[in-house]
Coordinates of C-alpha atoms in Angstrom, one line a residue:
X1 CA 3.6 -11.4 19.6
X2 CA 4.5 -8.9 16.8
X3 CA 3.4 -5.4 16.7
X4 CA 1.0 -4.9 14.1
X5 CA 3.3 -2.1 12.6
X6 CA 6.1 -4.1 12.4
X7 CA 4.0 -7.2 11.1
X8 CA 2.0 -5.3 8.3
X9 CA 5.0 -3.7 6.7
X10 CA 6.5 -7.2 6.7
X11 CA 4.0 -8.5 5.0
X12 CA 4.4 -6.0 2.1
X13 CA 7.9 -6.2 2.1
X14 CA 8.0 -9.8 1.4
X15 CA 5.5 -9.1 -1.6
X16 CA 7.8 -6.5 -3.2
X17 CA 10.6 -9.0 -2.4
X18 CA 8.6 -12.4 -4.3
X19 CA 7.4 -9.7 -6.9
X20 CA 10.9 -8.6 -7.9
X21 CA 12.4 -12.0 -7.6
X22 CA 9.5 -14.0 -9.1
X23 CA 7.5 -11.6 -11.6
X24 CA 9.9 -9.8 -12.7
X25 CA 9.1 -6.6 -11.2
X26 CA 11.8 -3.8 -11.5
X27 CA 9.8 -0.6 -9.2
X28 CA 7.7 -0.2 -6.5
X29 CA 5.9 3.5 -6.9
X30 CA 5.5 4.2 -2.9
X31 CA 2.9 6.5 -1.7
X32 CA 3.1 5.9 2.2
X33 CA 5.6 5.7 4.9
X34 CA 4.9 1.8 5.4
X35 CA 5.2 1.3 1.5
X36 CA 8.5 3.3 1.0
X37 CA 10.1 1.5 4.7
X38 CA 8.4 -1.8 3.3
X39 CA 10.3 -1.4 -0.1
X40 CA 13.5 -0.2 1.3
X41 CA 13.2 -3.2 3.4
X42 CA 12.7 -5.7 0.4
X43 CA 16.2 -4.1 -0.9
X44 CA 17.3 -5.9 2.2
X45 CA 15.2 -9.2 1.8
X46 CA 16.5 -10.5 -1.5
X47 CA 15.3 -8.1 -4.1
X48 CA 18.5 -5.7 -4.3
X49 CA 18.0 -3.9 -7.2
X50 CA 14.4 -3.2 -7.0
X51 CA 13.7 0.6 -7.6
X52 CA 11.9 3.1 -5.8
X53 CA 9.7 5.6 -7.7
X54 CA 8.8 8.4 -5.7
X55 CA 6.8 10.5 -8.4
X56 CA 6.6 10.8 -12.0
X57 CA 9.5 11.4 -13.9
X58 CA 11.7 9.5 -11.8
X59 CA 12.1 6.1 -11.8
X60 CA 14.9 5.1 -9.1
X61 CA 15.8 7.8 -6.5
X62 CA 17.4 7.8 -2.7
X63 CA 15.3 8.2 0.1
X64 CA 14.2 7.9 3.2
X65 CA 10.9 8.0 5.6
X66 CA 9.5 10.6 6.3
X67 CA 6.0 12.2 7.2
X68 CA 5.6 15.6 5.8
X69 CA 9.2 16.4 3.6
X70 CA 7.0 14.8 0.7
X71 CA 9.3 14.7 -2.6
X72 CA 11.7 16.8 -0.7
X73 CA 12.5 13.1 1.0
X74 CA 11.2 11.2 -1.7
X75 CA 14.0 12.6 -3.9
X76 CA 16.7 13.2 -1.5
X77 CA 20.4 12.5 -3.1
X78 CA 20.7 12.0 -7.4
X79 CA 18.1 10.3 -8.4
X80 CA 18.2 9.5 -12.5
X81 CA 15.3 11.4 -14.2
X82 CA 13.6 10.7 -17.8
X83 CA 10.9 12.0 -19.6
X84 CA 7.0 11.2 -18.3
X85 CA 6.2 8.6 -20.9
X86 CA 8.9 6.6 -19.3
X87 CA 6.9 5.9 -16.3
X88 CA 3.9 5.0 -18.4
X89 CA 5.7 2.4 -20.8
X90 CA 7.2 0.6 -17.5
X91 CA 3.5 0.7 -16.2
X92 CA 2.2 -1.2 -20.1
X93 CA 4.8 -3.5 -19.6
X94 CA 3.9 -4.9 -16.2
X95 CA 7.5 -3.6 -14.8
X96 CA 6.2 -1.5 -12.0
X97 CA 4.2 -2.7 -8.6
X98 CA 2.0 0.0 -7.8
X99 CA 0.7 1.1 -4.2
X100 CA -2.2 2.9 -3.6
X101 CA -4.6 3.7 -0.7
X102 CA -7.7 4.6 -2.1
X103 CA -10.6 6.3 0.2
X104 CA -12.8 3.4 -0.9
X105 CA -12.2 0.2 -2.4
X106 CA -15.2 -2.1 -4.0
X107 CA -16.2 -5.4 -4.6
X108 CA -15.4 -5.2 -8.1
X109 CA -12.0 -3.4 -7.4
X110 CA -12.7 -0.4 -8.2
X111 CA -11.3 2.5 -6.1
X112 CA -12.3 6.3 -5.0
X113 CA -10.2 9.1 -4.1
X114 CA -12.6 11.6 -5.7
X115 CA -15.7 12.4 -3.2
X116 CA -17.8 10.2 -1.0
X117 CA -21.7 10.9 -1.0
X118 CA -23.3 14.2 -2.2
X119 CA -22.2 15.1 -5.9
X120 CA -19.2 16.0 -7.7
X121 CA -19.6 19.0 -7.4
X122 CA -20.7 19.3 -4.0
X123 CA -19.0 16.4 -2.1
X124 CA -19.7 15.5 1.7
X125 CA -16.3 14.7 1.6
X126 CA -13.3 15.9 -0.8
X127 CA -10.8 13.6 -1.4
X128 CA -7.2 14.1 -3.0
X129 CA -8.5 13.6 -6.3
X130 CA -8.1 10.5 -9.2
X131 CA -4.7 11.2 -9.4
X132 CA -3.1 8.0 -11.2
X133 CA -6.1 5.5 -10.5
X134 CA -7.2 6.0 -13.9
X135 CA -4.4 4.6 -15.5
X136 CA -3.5 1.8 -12.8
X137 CA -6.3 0.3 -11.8
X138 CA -6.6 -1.5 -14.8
X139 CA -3.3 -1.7 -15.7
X140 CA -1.2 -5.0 -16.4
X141 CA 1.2 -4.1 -13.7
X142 CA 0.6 -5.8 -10.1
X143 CA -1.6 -3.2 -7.7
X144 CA -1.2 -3.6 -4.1
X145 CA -4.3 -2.0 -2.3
X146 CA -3.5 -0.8 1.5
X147 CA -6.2 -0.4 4.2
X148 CA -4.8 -0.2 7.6
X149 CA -8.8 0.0 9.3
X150 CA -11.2 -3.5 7.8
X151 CA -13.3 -1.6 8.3
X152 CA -17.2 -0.8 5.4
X153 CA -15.9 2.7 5.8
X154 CA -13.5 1.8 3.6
X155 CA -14.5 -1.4 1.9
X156 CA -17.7 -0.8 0.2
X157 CA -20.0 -2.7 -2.3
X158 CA -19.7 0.0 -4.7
X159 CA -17.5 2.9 -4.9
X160 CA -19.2 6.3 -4.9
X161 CA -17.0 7.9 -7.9
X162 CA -14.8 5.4 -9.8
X163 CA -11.3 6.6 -9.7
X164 CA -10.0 3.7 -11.2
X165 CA -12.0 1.0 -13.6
X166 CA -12.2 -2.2 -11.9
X167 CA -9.7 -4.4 -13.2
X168 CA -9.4 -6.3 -16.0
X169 CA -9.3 -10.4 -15.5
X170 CA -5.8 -11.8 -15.2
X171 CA -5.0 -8.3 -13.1
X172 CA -3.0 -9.3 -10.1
X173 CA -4.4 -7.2 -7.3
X174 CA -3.9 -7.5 -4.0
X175 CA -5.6 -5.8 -0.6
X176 CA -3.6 -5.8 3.0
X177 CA -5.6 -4.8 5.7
X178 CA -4.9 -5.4 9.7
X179 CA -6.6 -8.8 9.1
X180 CA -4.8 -10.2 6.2
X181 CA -3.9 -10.1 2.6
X182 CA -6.7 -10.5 0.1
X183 CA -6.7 -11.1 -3.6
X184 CA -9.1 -10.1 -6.5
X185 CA -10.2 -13.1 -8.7
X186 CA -12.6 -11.6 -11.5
X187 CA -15.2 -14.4 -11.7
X188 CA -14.9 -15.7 -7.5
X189 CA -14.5 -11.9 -5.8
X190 CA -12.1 -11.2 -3.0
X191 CA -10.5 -14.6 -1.6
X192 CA -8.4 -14.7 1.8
X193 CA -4.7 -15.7 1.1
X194 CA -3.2 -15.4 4.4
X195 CA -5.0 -14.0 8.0
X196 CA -2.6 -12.2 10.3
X197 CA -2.4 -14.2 13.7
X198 CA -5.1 -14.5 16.0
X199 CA -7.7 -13.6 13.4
X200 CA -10.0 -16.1 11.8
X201 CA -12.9 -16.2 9.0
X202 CA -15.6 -14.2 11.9
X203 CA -13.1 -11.6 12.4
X204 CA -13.3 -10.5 8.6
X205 CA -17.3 -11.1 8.2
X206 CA -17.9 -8.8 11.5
X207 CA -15.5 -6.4 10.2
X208 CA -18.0 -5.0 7.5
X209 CA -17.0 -4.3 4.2
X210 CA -17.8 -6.6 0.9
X211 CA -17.8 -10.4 1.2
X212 CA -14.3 -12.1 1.1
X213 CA -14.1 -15.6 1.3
X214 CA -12.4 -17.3 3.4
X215 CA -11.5 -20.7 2.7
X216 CA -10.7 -23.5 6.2
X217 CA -7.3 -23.6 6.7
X218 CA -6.2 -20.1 5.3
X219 CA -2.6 -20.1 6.3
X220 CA -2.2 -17.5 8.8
X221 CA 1.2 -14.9 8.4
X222 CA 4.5 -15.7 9.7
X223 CA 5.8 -13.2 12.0
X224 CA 8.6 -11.4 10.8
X225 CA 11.9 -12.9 11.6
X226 CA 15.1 -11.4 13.5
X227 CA 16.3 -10.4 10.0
X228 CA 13.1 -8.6 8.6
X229 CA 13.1 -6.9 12.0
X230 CA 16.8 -5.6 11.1
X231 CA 16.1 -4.6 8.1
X232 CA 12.8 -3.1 9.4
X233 CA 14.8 -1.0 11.8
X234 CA 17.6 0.1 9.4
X235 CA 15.7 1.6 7.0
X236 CA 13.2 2.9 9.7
X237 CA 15.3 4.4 12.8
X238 CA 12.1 6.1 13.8
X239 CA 9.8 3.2 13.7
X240 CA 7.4 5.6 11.4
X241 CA 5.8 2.4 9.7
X242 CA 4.2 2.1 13.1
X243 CA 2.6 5.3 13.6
X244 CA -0.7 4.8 12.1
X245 CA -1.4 1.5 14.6
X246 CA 0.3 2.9 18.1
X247 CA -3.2 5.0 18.7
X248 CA -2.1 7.8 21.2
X249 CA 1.3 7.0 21.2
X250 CA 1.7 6.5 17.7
X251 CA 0.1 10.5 17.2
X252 CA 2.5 12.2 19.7
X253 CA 5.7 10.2 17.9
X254 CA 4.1 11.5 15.1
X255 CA 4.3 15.2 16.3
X256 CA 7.2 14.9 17.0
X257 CA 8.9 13.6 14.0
X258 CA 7.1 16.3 12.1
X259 CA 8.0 19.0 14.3
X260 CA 11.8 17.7 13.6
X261 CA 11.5 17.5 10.0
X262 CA 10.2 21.2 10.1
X263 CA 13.4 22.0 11.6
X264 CA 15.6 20.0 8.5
X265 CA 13.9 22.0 6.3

C-alpha cells in the first residue's frame, strides 16, 4: 500500500513528465511543496530539461523544498532572469504547465482565491488574493488544479468571486485530489480519468463537491514504482510532500522543518 503522500506527488510527477515529453511543455510554475518535489522529480522521470519557475521574472532557477524560505528557496543558486513579459509570452504560447490551488474550484472551472461568502469588501474569509488566476485560467497553457481534501468545501457549484474565468473549450485542465485525477471537458463537465486505489465511483459522489462522472472501468493509478520512489526521496530528503496527509504526525515534522529553516536563514 503506498502512502498517499508519496502516491499523489507521483501522480503529478508523471503529468509534468508526459507533458514535457508529449506536449511540448518547457516549465512547470510550482506553487507548493508537492508541486516543486513533484517537478524535480519529473527531472528524474524522463523530462530532463523541464524548467522550474518559481516566480515571475524567472524562468528556470535551482531549488529545493522547503516550507516557509519562500523565494529565498525558490531561487536558491543562479537562476537566469528576463524581463516580466517573458513569462507571459511562454504562458500565450502554451509553453508553461501551470499549478495552482485555488480556495474554490467550480463546475465550470472557475477558481477563487479572493473571499468566500460575505462581500468584497467585507469577506467571511480573506483569501491570498487573484494573484495570476486571471491570466491562467483561461490561458492556452495546461492548468493542473490541486485539492489535497475532495471535499464541497472546496469543490463548489459556483465559485463565490471568480479569480479566474472558466476556461475556454480545448483548455486542457486537470484536477488531482486524494481520490483521483479529473479533467474539464467544456460541453460533458468534470470526467474521472484515473481513481487512486481502493476508491471507486461512491467514494467521489459521497465526497461532496460538483458532479464528476465517473465512467465503469476508470483505470485506477499505478502505485509509484522503486524508481519514482528514488527519485521521490532525492529530491525530497525530508519527505515534505507528505506533510499535508500524515495528520498529527505530518504537523510536528512540519514544526520542525520550519523551526530548522528559521535557523538557515
Amino acid at each position: 500500500m503506498s502512502r498517499l503522500g508519496d502516491l499523489f506527488t507521483t501522480v503529478l510527477a508523471r503529468e509534468f513528465a508526459a507533458a514535457a515529453t508529449d506536449d511540448g511543455v518547457k516549465v512547470i510554475a510550482v506553487t507548493t511543496t508537492a508541486s516543486l518535489v513533484a517537478a524535480l522529480a519529473a527531472r528524474r522521470m524522463g523530462a530532463a530539461d523541464l524548467a522550474i519557475a518559481p516566480g515571475f521574472g524567472t524562468l528556470d532557477a535551482a531549488t529545493r523544498p522547503a516550507l516557509s524560505l519562500g523565494e529565498r528557496a525558490l531561487r536558491a543558486g543562479a537562476s537566469p532572469r528576463g524581463p516580466v513579459s517573458d513569462i507571459f509570452v511562454a504562458v500565450a504560447r502554451g509553453l508553461i504547465g501551470v499549478v495552482v490551488t485555488p480556495g474554490q474550484l467550480d463546475s465550470r472551472g472557475a477558481t477563487n482565491l479572493s473571499h468566500i461568502a460575505g462581500t468584497h469588501a467585507a469577506p467571511r474569509v480573506a483569501l491570498p488574493g487573484s494573484r495570476g488566476l486571471p491570466d491562467n485560467n483561461d490561458s492556452p497553457s495546461r492548468v493542473w488544479y490541486l485539492v489535497a481534501d475532495h471535499t464541497a468545501r472546496t469543490l463548489v457549484d459556483r465559485v463565490d468571486f471568480v479569480s479566474g474565468p472558466p476556461p475556454s473549450p480545448q483548455r486542457i485542465r486537470r484536477l488531482i485530489t486524494r481520490l483521483g485525477v479529473f479533467t474539464l471537458d467544456s460541453d460533458h463537465g468534470w470526467t474521472a480519468d484515473c481513481l487512486f486505489p481502493d476508491v471507486g465511483a461512491a467514494d467521489v459522489a459521497a465526497a461532496g463537491g460538483f458532479p464528476i462522472r465517473v465512467d465503469p472501468g476508470v483505470p485506477t493509478v499505478a502505485h509509484p514504482t522503486p524508481a519514482e520512489l528514488d527519485a521521490l526521496a532525492s529530491v525530497d530528503p525530508d519527505d515534505l510532500r507528505s506533510i499535508e496527509f500524515d495528520g498529527a504526525e505530518g504537523a510536528r515534522r512540519a514544526q520542525r522543518v520550519v523551526a530548522e529553516e528559521r535557523q538557515s536563514r
